[in-house]
Amino acid sequence: MKHAWLGLAAAGLLAAPAQAADRAAILAEYQALLAIPNVATDVADIRRNADHIMAMMARRGLAPRLLEGADNKVPPAIYGEWRVPGAKRTLVLYAHYDGQPVTPEDWTSTQPFTPKLYSDRPDRGGKPIAFPAAGQKVDDDWRVYGRSASDDKLGVMAILAAVDQLKAKGEQPGFNLKIFFEGEEEMGSPNLAALLARHRDTLKSDGWVIIDGPAHPSGAPQVSLGVRGDVNVDIVVHGPVRPLHSGHYGNWVPNPAMVLSQLLASMKDASGRVTVPGWYDDVVPLTEAERAAIRAVPAADAQLKAELGLGWTEGNGTALLDAIQQPSLNINGIRAADVGDKARNVIPTSAAATLDLRLVKGNDVKRQVDKLIRHIRAQGFHVLDRAPTLDERRAHTRIATVTVGAGYNAERTPLDDPLAQSVVAAARPHRAVVLPSLGGSLPLYIFRETLGAPTVSLTLANHDNNQHAEDENLRLGNLYRAIDVTADVLRMR
Amino acid sequence: MKHAWLGLAAAGLLAAPAQAADRAAILAEYQALLAIPNVATDVADIRRNADHIMAMMARRGLAPRLLEGADNKVPPAIYGEWRVPGAKRTLVLYAHYDGQPVTPEDWTSTQPFTPKLYSDRPDRGGKPIAFPAAGQKVDDDWRVYGRSASDDKLGVMAILAAVDQLKAKGEQPGFNLKIFFEGEEEMGSPNLAALLARHRDTLKSDGWVIIDGPAHPSGAPQVSLGVRGDVNVDIVVHGPVRPLHSGHYGNWVPNPAMVLSQLLASMKDASGRVTVPGWYDDVVPLTEAERAAIRAVPAADAQLKAELGLGWTEGNGTALLDAIQQPSLNINGIRAADVGDKARNVIPTSAAATLDLRLVKGNDVKRQVDKLIRHIRAQGFHVLDRAPTLDERRAHTRIATVTVGAGYNAERTPLDDPLAQSVVAAARPHRAVVLPSLGGSLPLYIFRETLGAPTVSLTLANHDNNQHAEDENLRLGNLYRAIDVTADVLRMR
């Protein structure tokens, strides 16, 4: 499908950035992209996205092709380029086109892959509105709801529309541009290192600019020089082999939901500090310059507490930006039998929790997970990586199956790195703030380990975007500003 | 539908009990009854069950009619009678025809209302088999799977087939027989007291015999002179107003799943003893005769531990039959966001648990729940009976919504009560064991409070019946023996 505005742009009739005339067209192109289901575990869906994005890139002359992994079950990356004769540097712009899993029944704004436009957040009175026709006015406060609207098809759209912006003005990037769209980031990038190594020559560069993540709560774009590492751990505590009547057996047969609660409760104190021994031991402290950068960021803590309805925060008053410089332990979810109207009077057979561990510079995935497993053992558990046999159940008081997902370490580029300095300079006119590290994660460690390349991240989505959850959304003002910021990054020399 | 065997029975050609010829016909009649969905909250379904059961009773000449509650939204009870000229006593036989809620996706044997026959428990190699044709041989170890197979349509079927057994032999009950089938027991019988009071004259009697619950793990039928009381409590702990990315906010925004885990963990110590202050204070101790009765029951603890795959039990080695003489606190279920493959890296907005509290003689529902709520407050929670407002969220560190279901107190009939003595005498030839109280619950307290009537329970289902859970089932040997035991109860003078 060819958009009318692309014709206009090619004819030089559009003066970018973000004129009223092209905003509706950009949104129409984005709506079509969001409508394609993109949960990373569904490789067929992922390939449908890749085909669609390659067509978008081909229309822009970016010579797209797939970078395949070891076999066709690995979600492919999408590669494109714009060679600039005489350029001194080669940089790769990164986004990921896969999205988090969805639970459609929890969505109230729309269904995850039926993008829908609202006049504002529904909880503040926003109403559904029709997508605007070409040339119609678009309001900055409108929001598009759908999976990946902010995380991270925004990155894909910002890069491609920024390319349009330069082309419409007859400009070229200030460097040889390579584009890399990952297809398995939300799975924890299990195949990324192998894929980068496999395509090492294609991806040779002086550094990567990552476009993914939310802006500062004040609305300011963020340049982030690092990310936390990340690993998921599933814990299943085992109870009786069959569900039991809670009257006939209650207070004799141990309840796995109680045993799991006691285990989880042992992992944090009342202030939220992780009590797993050694949890904070490996942390590499921030430099004085990094601490100064954090102090220069406007504090948003009071605004966030009010907005989120929080009467307290973890860490005895530690500021958010300081808190995320430490490793975390988060419960993503817990489940045992049912609650509320669906609850039955039973002792469940098992109780499960999924933990999300964030790592900072100095932590190592395996060391951090080992600390957790040692802690679980210290609580009296027999730890297995599979379900217990009947004999094992009989032989141990407490049994947990612990499964560790693919994970990766944190990464931090120094403030005085040349790439860091030029991205900061490009983003400053957009009132960007600079952070030594985000709280969120990307597999940036892998880029340095595999390719020796530094990374700098731009985070541009609205902070209240329900990223990773139901009702994910993107404020349109953030979409158009992301394009403008990315266009200025393309202009870096 | 008229069964061939009823004709045979009427013609006096069947010598009950439990001849091969009638076993298949009883099972066919039972299969039809189990196929009618009977979750108590669906009053339309409940009335379809009532119509079906009244037809079964009418075929037996039991003059069935509905005992309605205050309005037609209350599940009706079904009443029937068999008057016996010259009888000295009037007794009511009780069962309930409603069942626990179902989560069909958790059932692996069949769907909850598609009864299916197996040659044994599937986990021991049992295979699906066809229901036998009339007159075909039926094996005691076969099992029928479906909701209420054991809890408590078994009670309905046992009473009606026992009536057939007497009629087939030209016998009459030893007392005026009244029959009462409740339709809302699994909801906690919120309308039972009012319904009994409303139909006080119809239900006048010298006592009630309750047929509901599982036999002793050794397989022996049980006579139980009491039951625990029961009440459900829902607890919802509130987190941020919207789900948050666990990277960008993790270890700053408190996680409600962790806060709930810490709250639940505070309710029991490592041995399983409830740590809520005063939890065991009101308990009326057993009499010496009651303690002696418990000592006379064959211990099944070692068998149960092996069978259930338990490496320990709560109470530092307390025997099961002693443990259930104490009030309990059980977690029926916990839920916050999702786990495993469906987990996302989020801080959930809330975390919920449903508790089941069992009460013993001396406890009172309101007093016991108040102890729990005081304990929750003592852990620093602001307790509400509704969702918090945004201002309340901002004002308090920990907030829980606590909702209390309909509940009732425990009941215990003395061992020397005349009804107790005659039921024990009728059941002894079937090698029954006698218990002062079951671990499970029935609203027997209400019968004494409202009607002044003593109650005695017969529990006859196989103990490994998955009652209240997925894959509920009834071993057929237990069905036919329940009929024989009930027939001997009908013969009590």
GROMACS .gro file of N, CA and C in nm, chain A residues 7-90:
model
  252
    7GLY      N    1   0.431   1.015  -0.168
    7GLY     CA    2   0.445   1.084  -0.296
    7GLY      C    3   0.478   1.231  -0.275
    8LEU      N    4   0.403   1.293  -0.184
    8LEU     CA    5   0.427   1.434  -0.154
    8LEU      C    6   0.569   1.456  -0.105
    9ALA      N    7   0.611   1.366  -0.015
    9ALA     CA    8   0.744   1.380   0.042
    9ALA      C    9   0.850   1.369  -0.067
   10ALA      N   10   0.832   1.269  -0.153
   10ALA     CA   11   0.927   1.248  -0.260
   10ALA      C   12   0.933   1.373  -0.350
   11ALA      N   13   0.820   1.441  -0.367
   11ALA     CA   14   0.816   1.559  -0.452
   11ALA      C   15   0.867   1.682  -0.377
   12GLY      N   16   0.910   1.665  -0.251
   12GLY     CA   17   0.967   1.779  -0.176
   12GLY      C   18   0.862   1.879  -0.132
   13LEU      N   19   0.735   1.839  -0.132
   13LEU     CA   20   0.628   1.935  -0.101
   13LEU      C   21   0.601   1.945   0.049
   14LEU      N   22   0.663   1.856   0.127
   14LEU     CA   23   0.639   1.855   0.272
   14LEU      C   24   0.760   1.910   0.343
   15ALA      N   25   0.739   2.013   0.425
   15ALA     CA   26   0.850   2.060   0.507
   15ALA      C   27   0.841   1.993   0.643
   16ALA      N   28   0.917   1.886   0.665
   16ALA     CA   29   0.920   1.819   0.795
   16ALA      C   30   0.989   1.913   0.893
   17PRO      N   31   0.983   1.898   1.026
   17PRO     CA   32   0.918   1.789   1.095
   17PRO      C   33   0.768   1.812   1.122
   18ALA      N   34   0.701   1.700   1.129
   18ALA     CA   35   0.569   1.687   1.189
   18ALA      C   36   0.468   1.792   1.146
   19GLN      N   37   0.458   1.814   1.019
   19GLN     CA   38   0.351   1.902   0.970
   19GLN      C   39   0.216   1.835   0.987
   20ALA      N   40   0.111   1.916   1.001
   20ALA     CA   41  -0.025   1.862   1.015
   20ALA      C   42  -0.056   1.764   0.902
   21ALA      N   43  -0.012   1.796   0.782
   21ALA     CA   44  -0.048   1.715   0.666
   21ALA      C   45   0.003   1.571   0.677
   22ASP      N   46   0.124   1.548   0.736
   22ASP     CA   47   0.177   1.412   0.734
   22ASP      C   48   0.147   1.335   0.864
   23ARG      N   49   0.102   1.401   0.968
   23ARG     CA   50   0.080   1.333   1.096
   23ARG      C   51  -0.024   1.221   1.083
   24ALA      N   52  -0.135   1.248   1.015
   24ALA     CA   53  -0.239   1.147   1.000
   24ALA      C   54  -0.187   1.029   0.918
   25ALA      N   55  -0.105   1.060   0.818
   25ALA     CA   56  -0.052   0.953   0.733
   25ALA      C   57   0.045   0.864   0.809
   26ILE      N   58   0.129   0.928   0.891
   26ILE     CA   59   0.222   0.849   0.975
   26ILE      C   60   0.140   0.758   1.067
   27LEU      N   61   0.034   0.814   1.124
   27LEU     CA   62  -0.050   0.737   1.216
   27LEU      C   63  -0.116   0.620   1.143
   28ALA      N   64  -0.162   0.644   1.019
   28ALA     CA   65  -0.226   0.536   0.942
   28ALA      C   66  -0.126   0.423   0.916
   29GLU      N   67  -0.003   0.461   0.883
   29GLU     CA   68   0.099   0.358   0.859
   29GLU      C   69   0.128   0.281   0.989
   30TYR      N   70   0.126   0.354   1.103
   30TYR     CA   71   0.155   0.292   1.231
   30TYR      C   72   0.042   0.197   1.273
   31GLN      N   73  -0.082   0.241   1.248
   31GLN     CA   74  -0.199   0.157   1.281
   31GLN      C   75  -0.188   0.021   1.212
   32ALA      N   76  -0.150   0.023   1.083
   32ALA     CA   77  -0.138  -0.103   1.008
   32ALA      C   78  -0.029  -0.193   1.069
   33LEU      N   79   0.080  -0.132   1.116
   33LEU     CA   80   0.189  -0.209   1.175
   33LEU      C   81   0.147  -0.273   1.307
   34LEU      N   82   0.071  -0.196   1.388
   34LEU     CA   83   0.029  -0.246   1.521
   34LEU      C   84  -0.073  -0.359   1.510
   35ALA      N   85  -0.140  -0.369   1.396
   35ALA     CA   86  -0.247  -0.468   1.382
   35ALA      C   87  -0.193  -0.610   1.361
   36ILE      N   88  -0.061  -0.625   1.347
   36ILE     CA   89  -0.004  -0.758   1.322
   36ILE      C   90   0.046  -0.817   1.454
   37PRO      N   91  -0.016  -0.926   1.500
   37PRO     CA   92   0.026  -0.986   1.628
   37PRO      C   93   0.176  -1.017   1.628
   38ASN      N   94   0.242  -0.988   1.739
   38ASN     CA   95   0.390  -0.996   1.739
   38ASN      C   96   0.448  -1.055   1.868
   39VAL      N   97   0.376  -1.152   1.928
   39VAL     CA   98   0.434  -1.218   2.045
   39VAL      C   99   0.549  -1.306   1.996
   40ALA      N  100   0.664  -1.289   2.059
   40ALA     CA  101   0.788  -1.345   2.003
   40ALA      C  102   0.788  -1.496   1.993
   41THR      N  103   0.708  -1.563   2.078
   41THR     CA  104   0.705  -1.709   2.074
   41THR      C  105   0.634  -1.763   1.950
   42ASP      N  106   0.558  -1.677   1.880
   42ASP     CA  107   0.488  -1.721   1.760
   42ASP      C  108   0.568  -1.677   1.637
   43VAL      N  109   0.654  -1.767   1.591
   43VAL     CA  110   0.749  -1.728   1.486
   43VAL      C  111   0.676  -1.695   1.355
   44ALA      N  112   0.562  -1.762   1.330
   44ALA     CA  113   0.487  -1.731   1.207
   44ALA      C  114   0.440  -1.586   1.211
   45ASP      N  115   0.385  -1.545   1.327
   45ASP     CA  116   0.343  -1.405   1.340
   45ASP      C  117   0.462  -1.310   1.327
   46ILE      N  118   0.572  -1.349   1.388
   46ILE     CA  119   0.691  -1.264   1.382
   46ILE      C  120   0.734  -1.244   1.237
   47ARG      N  121   0.727  -1.351   1.158
   47ARG     CA  122   0.767  -1.338   1.016
   47ARG      C  123   0.668  -1.252   0.937
   48ARG      N  124   0.540  -1.255   0.976
   48ARG     CA  125   0.444  -1.165   0.910
   48ARG      C  126   0.481  -1.019   0.938
   49ASN      N  127   0.522  -0.990   1.061
   49ASN     CA  128   0.568  -0.856   1.093
   49ASN      C  129   0.692  -0.820   1.012
   50ALA      N  130   0.784  -0.916   1.003
   50ALA     CA  131   0.908  -0.888   0.932
   50ALA      C  132   0.880  -0.855   0.784
   51ASP      N  133   0.789  -0.932   0.723
   51ASP     CA  134   0.754  -0.905   0.582
   51ASP      C  135   0.698  -0.764   0.567
   52HIS      N  136   0.608  -0.730   0.661
   52HIS     CA  137   0.544  -0.599   0.654
   52HIS      C  138   0.647  -0.486   0.671
   53ILE      N  139   0.738  -0.503   0.767
   53ILE     CA  140   0.838  -0.398   0.794
   53ILE      C  141   0.937  -0.389   0.678
   54MET      N  142   0.971  -0.504   0.619
   54MET     CA  143   1.062  -0.499   0.503
   54MET      C  144   0.998  -0.421   0.389
   55ALA      N  145   0.866  -0.437   0.370
   55ALA     CA  146   0.798  -0.360   0.266
   55ALA      C  147   0.805  -0.211   0.298
   56MET      N  148   0.786  -0.175   0.427
   56MET     CA  149   0.797  -0.034   0.466
   56MET      C  150   0.938   0.019   0.436
   57MET      N  151   1.039  -0.063   0.460
   57MET     CA  152   1.177  -0.020   0.438
   57MET      C  153   1.210  -0.012   0.290
   58ALA      N  154   1.157  -0.107   0.213
   58ALA     CA  155   1.182  -0.108   0.069
   58ALA      C  156   1.126   0.020   0.005
   59ARG      N  157   1.006   0.064   0.050
   59ARG     CA  158   0.948   0.187  -0.003
   59ARG      C  159   1.039   0.307   0.022
   60ARG      N  160   1.125   0.297   0.123
   60ARG     CA  161   1.215   0.408   0.159
   60ARG      C  162   1.357   0.388   0.103
   61GLY      N  163   1.374   0.283   0.024
   61GLY     CA  164   1.505   0.261  -0.038
   61GLY      C  165   1.612   0.216   0.060
   62LEU      N  166   1.573   0.141   0.162
   62LEU     CA  167   1.669   0.104   0.267
   62LEU      C  168   1.725  -0.038   0.249
   63ALA      N  169   1.701  -0.096   0.133
   63ALA     CA  170   1.761  -0.226   0.097
   63ALA      C  171   1.744  -0.332   0.206
   64PRO      N  172   1.619  -0.356   0.250
   64PRO     CA  173   1.599  -0.446   0.365
   64PRO      C  174   1.628  -0.592   0.331
   65ARG      N  175   1.674  -0.667   0.432
   65ARG     CA  176   1.682  -0.811   0.420
   65ARG      C  177   1.679  -0.872   0.561
   66LEU      N  178   1.651  -1.001   0.564
   66LEU     CA  179   1.645  -1.068   0.693
   66LEU      C  180   1.783  -1.117   0.733
   67LEU      N  181   1.814  -1.102   0.860
   67LEU     CA  182   1.932  -1.169   0.917
   67LEU      C  183   1.879  -1.287   0.996
   68GLU      N  184   1.902  -1.407   0.943
   68GLU     CA  185   1.845  -1.526   1.005
   68GLU      C  186   1.935  -1.579   1.115
   69GLY      N  187   1.873  -1.650   1.209
   69GLY     CA  188   1.949  -1.718   1.313
   69GLY      C  189   1.990  -1.857   1.267
   70ALA      N  190   2.018  -1.944   1.363
   70ALA     CA  191   2.070  -2.077   1.332
   70ALA      C  192   1.973  -2.158   1.247
   71ASP      N  193   1.843  -2.141   1.270
   71ASP     CA  194   1.744  -2.210   1.187
   71ASP      C  195   1.621  -2.123   1.176
   72ASN      N  196   1.518  -2.173   1.103
   72ASN     CA  197   1.404  -2.085   1.079
   72ASN      C  198   1.305  -2.081   1.194
   73LYS      N  199   1.343  -2.144   1.306
   73LYS     CA  200   1.260  -2.128   1.426
   73LYS      C  201   1.303  -2.008   1.509
   74VAL      N  202   1.417  -1.951   1.476
   74VAL     CA  203   1.465  -1.832   1.546
   74VAL      C  204   1.402  -1.709   1.482
   75PRO      N  205   1.341  -1.619   1.563
   75PRO     CA  206   1.287  -1.497   1.503
   75PRO      C  207   1.399  -1.419   1.433
   76PRO      N  208   1.382  -1.388   1.305
   76PRO     CA  209   1.490  -1.319   1.232
   76PRO      C  210   1.499  -1.171   1.273
   77ALA      N  211   1.616  -1.113   1.259
   77ALA     CA  212   1.629  -0.968   1.267
   77ALA      C  213   1.611  -0.912   1.126
   78ILE      N  214   1.573  -0.784   1.121
   78ILE     CA  215   1.558  -0.717   0.991
   78ILE      C  216   1.670  -0.615   0.979
   79TYR      N  217   1.735  -0.618   0.864
   79TYR     CA  218   1.849  -0.530   0.843
   79TYR      C  219   1.821  -0.437   0.725
   80GLY      N  220   1.870  -0.314   0.736
   80GLY     CA  221   1.861  -0.221   0.623
   80GLY      C  222   1.978  -0.124   0.630
   81GLU      N  223   2.001  -0.047   0.523
   81GLU     CA  224   2.113   0.048   0.530
   81GLU      C  225   2.092   0.165   0.434
   82TRP      N  226   2.161   0.272   0.468
   82TRP     CA  227   2.166   0.393   0.384
   82TRP      C  228   2.312   0.437   0.386
   83ARG      N  229   2.382   0.402   0.277
   83ARG     CA  230   2.526   0.436   0.272
   83ARG      C  231   2.544   0.583   0.238
   84VAL      N  232   2.636   0.646   0.307
   84VAL     CA  233   2.660   0.789   0.287
   84VAL      C  234   2.806   0.808   0.248
   85PRO      N  235   2.833   0.835   0.120
   85PRO     CA  236   2.971   0.849   0.074
   85PRO      C  237   3.044   0.957   0.155
   86GLY      N  238   3.164   0.923   0.198
   86GLY     CA  239   3.246   1.021   0.270
   86GLY      C  240   3.217   1.028   0.419
   87ALA      N  241   3.119   0.951   0.470
   87ALA     CA  242   3.087   0.957   0.613
   87ALA      C  243   3.204   0.902   0.694
   88LYS      N  244   3.229   0.961   0.814
   88LYS     CA  245   3.344   0.918   0.896
   88LYS      C  246   3.309   0.799   0.985
   89ARG      N  247   3.179   0.787   1.018
   89ARG     CA  248   3.139   0.681   1.111
   89ARG      C  249   3.031   0.594   1.050
   90THR      N  250   3.021   0.474   1.102
   90THR     CA  251   2.906   0.389   1.072
   90THR      C  252   2.834   0.361   1.204
   0.00000   0.00000   0.00000
